[in-house]
């Protein structure tokens, strides 16, 4: 199962906005992000999920992590009623963001398991997605951009005297930590476990990006 963590940001709401999705597969990790000059926070939350889903095979099962109750409730509770009433809300108003709801419904296609995460509470994937979305909203990202980081299977993270390192084998990691008081290390099977590890060590998600230069 693929894992996608998403977030959206907007300055002014409406105003300049950014979206981001972290797409985690077996042995791969991709960050997708983008900027729009005039939008809303809700549209950026939706766009993040849509863009993330385009990065996985159409027949793949996906778990989507988002801090947006708007997205989750819209897809799991409100959508059937909107469609039944011809895209009119229960209060008789046209549904906002219909274009993205329709696009999101097509992208989801019955293959998504939704998971709500509380925003800004230290969840490593949510924090990384938030950082990317905020950066994009400030114009620090193109209309659509992406970076792919293969994890190549098992890695070993180590933290020695405040310095974070990634090793591809245990012997290299052992050489860094052996005999060093207070040194920490962890075997990780994928990018998600790397993010969880550095979060437990009190480091920001950007620490992994710095390892890749």
C-alpha atoms as an extended CHARMM CRD file, in Angstrom:
* protein
*
       213  EXT
         1         1  UNK       CA              0.0000000000        0.0000000000        0.0000000000  PROA      1               0.0000000000
         2         2  UNK       CA              1.2360000000        3.4850000000       -0.8580000000  PROA      2               0.0000000000
         3         3  UNK       CA              1.2120000000        6.2200000000        1.7770000000  PROA      3               0.0000000000
         4         4  UNK       CA              0.5760000000        9.8650000000        0.9040000000  PROA      4               0.0000000000
         5         5  UNK       CA              0.8510000000       12.7180000000        3.4140000000  PROA      5               0.0000000000
         6         6  UNK       CA             -0.5540000000       16.0420000000        2.2050000000  PROA      6               0.0000000000
         7         7  UNK       CA             -0.9560000000       19.6470000000        3.2650000000  PROA      7               0.0000000000
         8         8  UNK       CA             -2.0270000000       22.9840000000        1.8320000000  PROA      8               0.0000000000
         9         9  UNK       CA             -1.2720000000       26.5800000000        2.7510000000  PROA      9               0.0000000000
        10        10  UNK       CA             -2.5670000000       29.9780000000        1.7550000000  PROA      10              0.0000000000
        11        11  UNK       CA             -1.5500000000       33.5190000000        2.6000000000  PROA      11              0.0000000000
        12        12  UNK       CA             -4.6130000000       35.7500000000        2.9240000000  PROA      12              0.0000000000
        13        13  UNK       CA             -7.1610000000       33.0290000000        2.1130000000  PROA      13              0.0000000000
        14        14  UNK       CA             -7.7970000000       33.9110000000       -0.6730000000  PROA      14              0.0000000000
        15        15  UNK       CA             -4.3000000000       34.7560000000       -1.7680000000  PROA      15              0.0000000000
        16        16  UNK       CA             -1.0730000000       33.0680000000       -2.8610000000  PROA      16              0.0000000000
        17        17  UNK       CA             -1.1200000000       29.3900000000       -1.9910000000  PROA      17              0.0000000000
        18        18  UNK       CA              0.9530000000       26.2420000000       -1.9630000000  PROA      18              0.0000000000
        19        19  UNK       CA              0.3260000000       22.5230000000       -1.7290000000  PROA      19              0.0000000000
        20        20  UNK       CA              2.5220000000       19.5120000000       -1.0610000000  PROA      20              0.0000000000
        21        21  UNK       CA              2.3200000000       15.7190000000       -0.9990000000  PROA      21              0.0000000000
        22        22  UNK       CA              4.7940000000       13.1470000000        0.2880000000  PROA      22              0.0000000000
        23        23  UNK       CA              4.3930000000        9.9130000000       -1.6590000000  PROA      23              0.0000000000
        24        24  UNK       CA              5.9100000000        6.8800000000        0.0650000000  PROA      24              0.0000000000
        25        25  UNK       CA              6.1640000000        3.5540000000       -1.7520000000  PROA      25              0.0000000000
        26        26  UNK       CA              8.1830000000        0.3960000000       -1.2660000000  PROA      26              0.0000000000
        27        27  UNK       CA             11.7200000000        1.6970000000       -1.3880000000  PROA      27              0.0000000000
        28        28  UNK       CA             10.8330000000        5.0840000000       -2.9080000000  PROA      28              0.0000000000
        29        29  UNK       CA              9.9370000000        8.5080000000       -1.6140000000  PROA      29              0.0000000000
        30        30  UNK       CA              8.7640000000       11.4800000000       -3.6540000000  PROA      30              0.0000000000
        31        31  UNK       CA              7.9320000000       15.0410000000       -2.6520000000  PROA      31              0.0000000000
        32        32  UNK       CA              5.4670000000       16.8270000000       -4.9360000000  PROA      32              0.0000000000
        33        33  UNK       CA              4.6650000000       20.5200000000       -4.4720000000  PROA      33              0.0000000000
        34        34  UNK       CA              3.2870000000       23.5330000000       -6.2680000000  PROA      34              0.0000000000
        35        35  UNK       CA              2.2330000000       27.1720000000       -6.1950000000  PROA      35              0.0000000000
        36        36  UNK       CA             -0.8920000000       29.0680000000       -7.2530000000  PROA      36              0.0000000000
        37        37  UNK       CA             -1.0220000000       32.8830000000       -7.2550000000  PROA      37              0.0000000000
        38        38  UNK       CA             -4.6450000000       33.2400000000       -6.1150000000  PROA      38              0.0000000000
        39        39  UNK       CA             -6.4330000000       30.4700000000       -4.2820000000  PROA      39              0.0000000000
        40        40  UNK       CA             -7.7540000000       29.3200000000       -0.8840000000  PROA      40              0.0000000000
        41        41  UNK       CA             -6.5080000000       26.9990000000        1.8310000000  PROA      41              0.0000000000
        42        42  UNK       CA             -9.2480000000       24.4310000000        1.1180000000  PROA      42              0.0000000000
        43        43  UNK       CA             -8.3810000000       24.3050000000       -2.5670000000  PROA      43              0.0000000000
        44        44  UNK       CA             -4.7300000000       23.7560000000       -1.7250000000  PROA      44              0.0000000000
        45        45  UNK       CA             -5.6090000000       20.9080000000        0.6440000000  PROA      45              0.0000000000
        46        46  UNK       CA             -7.6150000000       19.2580000000       -2.1370000000  PROA      46              0.0000000000
        47        47  UNK       CA             -5.0100000000       19.8890000000       -4.8110000000  PROA      47              0.0000000000
        48        48  UNK       CA             -2.3560000000       18.2410000000       -2.6480000000  PROA      48              0.0000000000
        49        49  UNK       CA             -4.3290000000       15.0010000000       -2.4610000000  PROA      49              0.0000000000
        50        50  UNK       CA             -5.1530000000       15.0230000000       -6.1740000000  PROA      50              0.0000000000
        51        51  UNK       CA             -1.5460000000       15.5870000000       -7.1860000000  PROA      51              0.0000000000
        52        52  UNK       CA             -0.2820000000       12.9570000000       -4.7750000000  PROA      52              0.0000000000
        53        53  UNK       CA             -2.6860000000       10.3500000000       -6.1510000000  PROA      53              0.0000000000
        54        54  UNK       CA             -1.5000000000       10.9940000000       -9.7100000000  PROA      54              0.0000000000
        55        55  UNK       CA              1.9410000000        9.7350000000       -8.6150000000  PROA      55              0.0000000000
        56        56  UNK       CA              0.7680000000        6.1880000000       -7.7850000000  PROA      56              0.0000000000
        57        57  UNK       CA             -0.6080000000        3.4450000000      -10.0800000000  PROA      57              0.0000000000
        58        58  UNK       CA             -4.3460000000        3.6820000000      -10.7280000000  PROA      58              0.0000000000
        59        59  UNK       CA             -4.9770000000        0.2460000000       -9.2300000000  PROA      59              0.0000000000
        60        60  UNK       CA             -2.8350000000        0.7270000000       -6.1030000000  PROA      60              0.0000000000
        61        61  UNK       CA             -4.3330000000        0.9600000000       -2.6380000000  PROA      61              0.0000000000
        62        62  UNK       CA             -3.4120000000        4.1970000000       -0.8680000000  PROA      62              0.0000000000
        63        63  UNK       CA             -3.5310000000        5.5770000000        2.6460000000  PROA      63              0.0000000000
        64        64  UNK       CA             -3.8810000000        9.3700000000        2.6390000000  PROA      64              0.0000000000
        65        65  UNK       CA             -2.8520000000       11.3160000000        5.7360000000  PROA      65              0.0000000000
        66        66  UNK       CA             -4.2250000000       14.8470000000        5.9600000000  PROA      66              0.0000000000
        67        67  UNK       CA             -5.0230000000       17.3780000000        8.6650000000  PROA      67              0.0000000000
        68        68  UNK       CA             -7.9710000000       18.6630000000        6.5950000000  PROA      68              0.0000000000
        69        69  UNK       CA            -11.3620000000       17.6270000000        7.9770000000  PROA      69              0.0000000000
        70        70  UNK       CA            -12.8170000000       19.4730000000        4.9900000000  PROA      70              0.0000000000
        71        71  UNK       CA            -11.2680000000       16.9580000000        2.6040000000  PROA      71              0.0000000000
        72        72  UNK       CA            -12.0610000000       13.8630000000        4.6640000000  PROA      72              0.0000000000
        73        73  UNK       CA            -15.6530000000       14.7830000000        5.5010000000  PROA      73              0.0000000000
        74        74  UNK       CA            -16.2860000000       16.0060000000        1.9770000000  PROA      74              0.0000000000
        75        75  UNK       CA            -15.2290000000       12.6860000000        0.4740000000  PROA      75              0.0000000000
        76        76  UNK       CA            -16.6420000000       10.3550000000        3.1270000000  PROA      76              0.0000000000
        77        77  UNK       CA            -19.8220000000       12.1700000000        4.2480000000  PROA      77              0.0000000000
        78        78  UNK       CA            -20.9300000000       15.1460000000        2.1570000000  PROA      78              0.0000000000
        79        79  UNK       CA            -20.2590000000       14.1030000000       -1.4470000000  PROA      79              0.0000000000
        80        80  UNK       CA            -23.2230000000       11.7000000000       -1.9340000000  PROA      80              0.0000000000
        81        81  UNK       CA            -25.7150000000       14.3390000000       -0.7640000000  PROA      81              0.0000000000
        82        82  UNK       CA            -24.1760000000       17.0530000000       -2.9220000000  PROA      82              0.0000000000
        83        83  UNK       CA            -24.4420000000       14.8920000000       -6.0260000000  PROA      83              0.0000000000
        84        84  UNK       CA            -27.9660000000       13.7880000000       -5.2120000000  PROA      84              0.0000000000
        85        85  UNK       CA            -29.0500000000       17.4280000000       -4.9500000000  PROA      85              0.0000000000
        86        86  UNK       CA            -27.2540000000       18.4220000000       -8.1460000000  PROA      86              0.0000000000
        87        87  UNK       CA            -24.2140000000       19.9130000000       -6.3960000000  PROA      87              0.0000000000
        88        88  UNK       CA            -26.2660000000       21.9510000000       -3.9640000000  PROA      88              0.0000000000
        89        89  UNK       CA            -25.4820000000       22.0010000000       -0.2350000000  PROA      89              0.0000000000
        90        90  UNK       CA            -27.9950000000       21.1660000000        2.4870000000  PROA      90              0.0000000000
        91        91  UNK       CA            -28.4980000000       24.9300000000        2.9410000000  PROA      91              0.0000000000
        92        92  UNK       CA            -29.3810000000       25.4090000000       -0.7220000000  PROA      92              0.0000000000
        93        93  UNK       CA            -26.1360000000       26.9740000000       -1.8980000000  PROA      93              0.0000000000
        94        94  UNK       CA            -23.9060000000       25.8100000000       -4.7660000000  PROA      94              0.0000000000
        95        95  UNK       CA            -21.0640000000       23.5850000000       -3.5800000000  PROA      95              0.0000000000
        96        96  UNK       CA            -17.7790000000       25.4720000000       -3.4680000000  PROA      96              0.0000000000
        97        97  UNK       CA            -14.7920000000       23.9860000000       -5.2890000000  PROA      97              0.0000000000
        98        98  UNK       CA            -16.9480000000       21.6390000000       -7.3580000000  PROA      98              0.0000000000
        99        99  UNK       CA            -14.2400000000       21.3260000000       -9.9970000000  PROA      99              0.0000000000
       100       100  UNK       CA            -11.7690000000       19.9610000000       -7.4800000000  PROA      100             0.0000000000
       101       101  UNK       CA            -14.3210000000       17.7080000000       -5.7670000000  PROA      101             0.0000000000
       102       102  UNK       CA            -15.0490000000       16.0880000000       -9.1100000000  PROA      102             0.0000000000
       103       103  UNK       CA            -11.3410000000       15.7340000000       -9.8690000000  PROA      103             0.0000000000
       104       104  UNK       CA            -10.6990000000       14.3310000000       -6.3980000000  PROA      104             0.0000000000
       105       105  UNK       CA            -13.5070000000       11.8040000000       -6.7170000000  PROA      105             0.0000000000
       106       106  UNK       CA            -12.0120000000       10.5580000000       -9.9950000000  PROA      106             0.0000000000
       107       107  UNK       CA             -8.5340000000       10.3350000000       -8.4710000000  PROA      107             0.0000000000
       108       108  UNK       CA             -9.7400000000        8.4900000000       -5.3670000000  PROA      108             0.0000000000
       109       109  UNK       CA            -11.7350000000        5.8930000000       -7.2690000000  PROA      109             0.0000000000
       110       110  UNK       CA            -12.6370000000        3.8670000000       -4.1830000000  PROA      110             0.0000000000
       111       111  UNK       CA             -9.0170000000        2.9450000000       -3.4030000000  PROA      111             0.0000000000
       112       112  UNK       CA             -8.1890000000        5.3730000000       -0.5870000000  PROA      112             0.0000000000
       113       113  UNK       CA             -8.1100000000        4.8280000000        3.1490000000  PROA      113             0.0000000000
       114       114  UNK       CA             -8.3240000000        8.2030000000        4.9030000000  PROA      114             0.0000000000
       115       115  UNK       CA             -6.4360000000        9.0220000000        8.0950000000  PROA      115             0.0000000000
       116       116  UNK       CA             -6.7910000000       12.3320000000        9.9040000000  PROA      116             0.0000000000
       117       117  UNK       CA             -3.6960000000       13.7010000000       11.6180000000  PROA      117             0.0000000000
       118       118  UNK       CA             -3.6550000000       16.7690000000       13.8210000000  PROA      118             0.0000000000
       119       119  UNK       CA             -1.6900000000       19.5300000000       12.1990000000  PROA      119             0.0000000000
       120       120  UNK       CA              1.3390000000       21.1810000000       13.8120000000  PROA      120             0.0000000000
       121       121  UNK       CA              1.6660000000       18.5750000000       16.5500000000  PROA      121             0.0000000000
       122       122  UNK       CA              5.0050000000       17.1100000000       15.5150000000  PROA      122             0.0000000000
       123       123  UNK       CA              3.8070000000       14.3970000000       13.1310000000  PROA      123             0.0000000000
       124       124  UNK       CA              6.9400000000       14.0920000000       10.9350000000  PROA      124             0.0000000000
       125       125  UNK       CA              5.2230000000       13.6190000000        7.5750000000  PROA      125             0.0000000000
       126       126  UNK       CA              2.6350000000       16.3120000000        8.2580000000  PROA      126             0.0000000000
       127       127  UNK       CA              5.3580000000       18.7220000000        9.3630000000  PROA      127             0.0000000000
       128       128  UNK       CA              7.4040000000       18.0910000000        6.2110000000  PROA      128             0.0000000000
       129       129  UNK       CA              4.3480000000       18.5270000000        3.9700000000  PROA      129             0.0000000000
       130       130  UNK       CA              3.4930000000       21.7370000000        5.8160000000  PROA      130             0.0000000000
       131       131  UNK       CA              7.0120000000       23.0930000000        5.3270000000  PROA      131             0.0000000000
       132       132  UNK       CA              6.8790000000       22.4050000000        1.5930000000  PROA      132             0.0000000000
       133       133  UNK       CA              3.3910000000       23.8920000000        1.2310000000  PROA      133             0.0000000000
       134       134  UNK       CA              4.3410000000       27.0260000000        3.1700000000  PROA      134             0.0000000000
       135       135  UNK       CA              7.4850000000       27.4420000000        1.0820000000  PROA      135             0.0000000000
       136       136  UNK       CA              5.5010000000       27.0450000000       -2.1250000000  PROA      136             0.0000000000
       137       137  UNK       CA              2.9080000000       29.5720000000       -0.9310000000  PROA      137             0.0000000000
       138       138  UNK       CA              5.6740000000       32.1350000000       -0.5340000000  PROA      138             0.0000000000
       139       139  UNK       CA              6.5770000000       31.6320000000       -4.1670000000  PROA      139             0.0000000000
       140       140  UNK       CA              9.5110000000       29.3850000000       -3.3920000000  PROA      140             0.0000000000
       141       141  UNK       CA              8.3000000000       26.5870000000       -5.6800000000  PROA      141             0.0000000000
       142       142  UNK       CA              7.2070000000       26.2950000000       -9.3210000000  PROA      142             0.0000000000
       143       143  UNK       CA              3.6190000000       25.7280000000      -10.4430000000  PROA      143             0.0000000000
       144       144  UNK       CA              4.3680000000       22.0080000000      -10.1150000000  PROA      144             0.0000000000
       145       145  UNK       CA              7.6220000000       20.4860000000       -8.9520000000  PROA      145             0.0000000000
       146       146  UNK       CA              8.8390000000       17.1750000000       -7.5810000000  PROA      146             0.0000000000
       147       147  UNK       CA             11.9120000000       15.4990000000       -6.1710000000  PROA      147             0.0000000000
       148       148  UNK       CA             12.3230000000       11.7280000000       -5.9660000000  PROA      148             0.0000000000
       149       149  UNK       CA             14.5350000000       10.1220000000       -3.3550000000  PROA      149             0.0000000000
       150       150  UNK       CA             15.0740000000        6.3490000000       -3.7080000000  PROA      150             0.0000000000
       151       151  UNK       CA             15.7040000000        4.8330000000       -0.2850000000  PROA      151             0.0000000000
       152       152  UNK       CA             17.3010000000        1.6990000000       -1.7870000000  PROA      152             0.0000000000
       153       153  UNK       CA             15.9020000000       -0.5000000000        0.9640000000  PROA      153             0.0000000000
       154       154  UNK       CA             17.4130000000       -0.5390000000        4.4310000000  PROA      154             0.0000000000
       155       155  UNK       CA             19.3570000000        2.4420000000        5.7580000000  PROA      155             0.0000000000
       156       156  UNK       CA             20.9430000000        3.2090000000        9.1140000000  PROA      156             0.0000000000
       157       157  UNK       CA             20.5690000000        6.6380000000       10.6720000000  PROA      157             0.0000000000
       158       158  UNK       CA             22.9770000000        7.7870000000       13.3390000000  PROA      158             0.0000000000
       159       159  UNK       CA             23.1630000000       10.8620000000       15.5450000000  PROA      159             0.0000000000
       160       160  UNK       CA             26.6120000000       11.5600000000       16.9520000000  PROA      160             0.0000000000
       161       161  UNK       CA             27.3340000000       14.7920000000       18.8440000000  PROA      161             0.0000000000
       162       162  UNK       CA             24.3560000000       16.4170000000       17.1150000000  PROA      162             0.0000000000
       163       163  UNK       CA             25.4450000000       15.3440000000       13.6200000000  PROA      163             0.0000000000
       164       164  UNK       CA             22.9580000000       13.2430000000       11.6330000000  PROA      164             0.0000000000
       165       165  UNK       CA             24.3010000000       10.6790000000        9.1450000000  PROA      165             0.0000000000
       166       166  UNK       CA             22.8030000000        8.0380000000        6.8610000000  PROA      166             0.0000000000
       167       167  UNK       CA             24.6480000000        4.7840000000        6.1490000000  PROA      167             0.0000000000
       168       168  UNK       CA             23.6260000000        2.0850000000        3.6890000000  PROA      168             0.0000000000
       169       169  UNK       CA             25.1820000000       -0.7170000000        5.7530000000  PROA      169             0.0000000000
       170       170  UNK       CA             25.5450000000       -1.5600000000        9.4250000000  PROA      170             0.0000000000
       171       171  UNK       CA             29.3410000000       -1.6440000000        9.3750000000  PROA      171             0.0000000000
       172       172  UNK       CA             29.5120000000        1.9910000000        8.2430000000  PROA      172             0.0000000000
       173       173  UNK       CA             27.0090000000        3.0480000000       10.8860000000  PROA      173             0.0000000000
       174       174  UNK       CA             28.8060000000        1.0240000000       13.5660000000  PROA      174             0.0000000000
       175       175  UNK       CA             32.0460000000        2.8190000000       12.7790000000  PROA      175             0.0000000000
       176       176  UNK       CA             30.3300000000        6.1390000000       13.5180000000  PROA      176             0.0000000000
       177       177  UNK       CA             28.6370000000        5.2330000000       16.7940000000  PROA      177             0.0000000000
       178       178  UNK       CA             30.8840000000        2.6220000000       18.4260000000  PROA      178             0.0000000000
       179       179  UNK       CA             32.4880000000        3.8940000000       21.5900000000  PROA      179             0.0000000000
       180       180  UNK       CA             30.8230000000        7.3150000000       21.3740000000  PROA      180             0.0000000000
       181       181  UNK       CA             28.9320000000        8.2600000000       24.5250000000  PROA      181             0.0000000000
       182       182  UNK       CA             25.3490000000        9.2900000000       23.8260000000  PROA      182             0.0000000000
       183       183  UNK       CA             25.4280000000        8.2200000000       20.1640000000  PROA      183             0.0000000000
       184       184  UNK       CA             22.1100000000        7.0580000000       18.7250000000  PROA      184             0.0000000000
       185       185  UNK       CA             21.3420000000        4.8560000000       15.7380000000  PROA      185             0.0000000000
       186       186  UNK       CA             18.3560000000        3.1990000000       14.1090000000  PROA      186             0.0000000000
       187       187  UNK       CA             17.7820000000        0.7390000000       11.2820000000  PROA      187             0.0000000000
       188       188  UNK       CA             15.0960000000        2.0480000000        8.8740000000  PROA      188             0.0000000000
       189       189  UNK       CA             13.3120000000        0.1420000000        6.1190000000  PROA      189             0.0000000000
       190       190  UNK       CA             11.8960000000        3.1320000000        4.2500000000  PROA      190             0.0000000000
       191       191  UNK       CA             11.5890000000        6.9180000000        4.1800000000  PROA      191             0.0000000000
       192       192  UNK       CA              8.5910000000        6.9120000000        6.5080000000  PROA      192             0.0000000000
       193       193  UNK       CA             10.6380000000        5.1280000000        9.1880000000  PROA      193             0.0000000000
       194       194  UNK       CA             13.4560000000        7.6210000000        8.6760000000  PROA      194             0.0000000000
       195       195  UNK       CA             11.0220000000       10.4770000000        9.2650000000  PROA      195             0.0000000000
       196       196  UNK       CA              9.6510000000        8.7930000000       12.3920000000  PROA      196             0.0000000000
       197       197  UNK       CA             13.1800000000        8.2400000000       13.6940000000  PROA      197             0.0000000000
       198       198  UNK       CA             14.4070000000       11.7980000000       13.3580000000  PROA      198             0.0000000000
       199       199  UNK       CA             11.1520000000       13.0460000000       14.8690000000  PROA      199             0.0000000000
       200       200  UNK       CA             11.7600000000       10.8280000000       17.9070000000  PROA      200             0.0000000000
       201       201  UNK       CA             15.2580000000       12.2980000000       18.1070000000  PROA      201             0.0000000000
       202       202  UNK       CA             13.8360000000       15.8200000000       18.1070000000  PROA      202             0.0000000000
       203       203  UNK       CA             15.1030000000       16.7710000000       14.6490000000  PROA      203             0.0000000000
       204       204  UNK       CA             13.0770000000       18.5740000000       11.9530000000  PROA      204             0.0000000000
       205       205  UNK       CA             12.0880000000       16.7540000000        8.7210000000  PROA      205             0.0000000000
       206       206  UNK       CA             14.4340000000       19.0310000000        6.7580000000  PROA      206             0.0000000000
       207       207  UNK       CA             17.3610000000       17.1550000000        8.3320000000  PROA      207             0.0000000000
       208       208  UNK       CA             16.8610000000       14.3140000000        5.8510000000  PROA      208             0.0000000000
       209       209  UNK       CA             16.8530000000       16.7090000000        2.9150000000  PROA      209             0.0000000000
       210       210  UNK       CA             20.2000000000       18.0930000000        4.0570000000  PROA      210             0.0000000000
       211       211  UNK       CA             21.6590000000       14.5790000000        3.8760000000  PROA      211             0.0000000000
       212       212  UNK       CA             20.9230000000       14.5380000000        0.1660000000  PROA      212             0.0000000000
       213       213  UNK       CA             22.4730000000       17.9400000000       -0.4090000000  PROA      213             0.0000000000
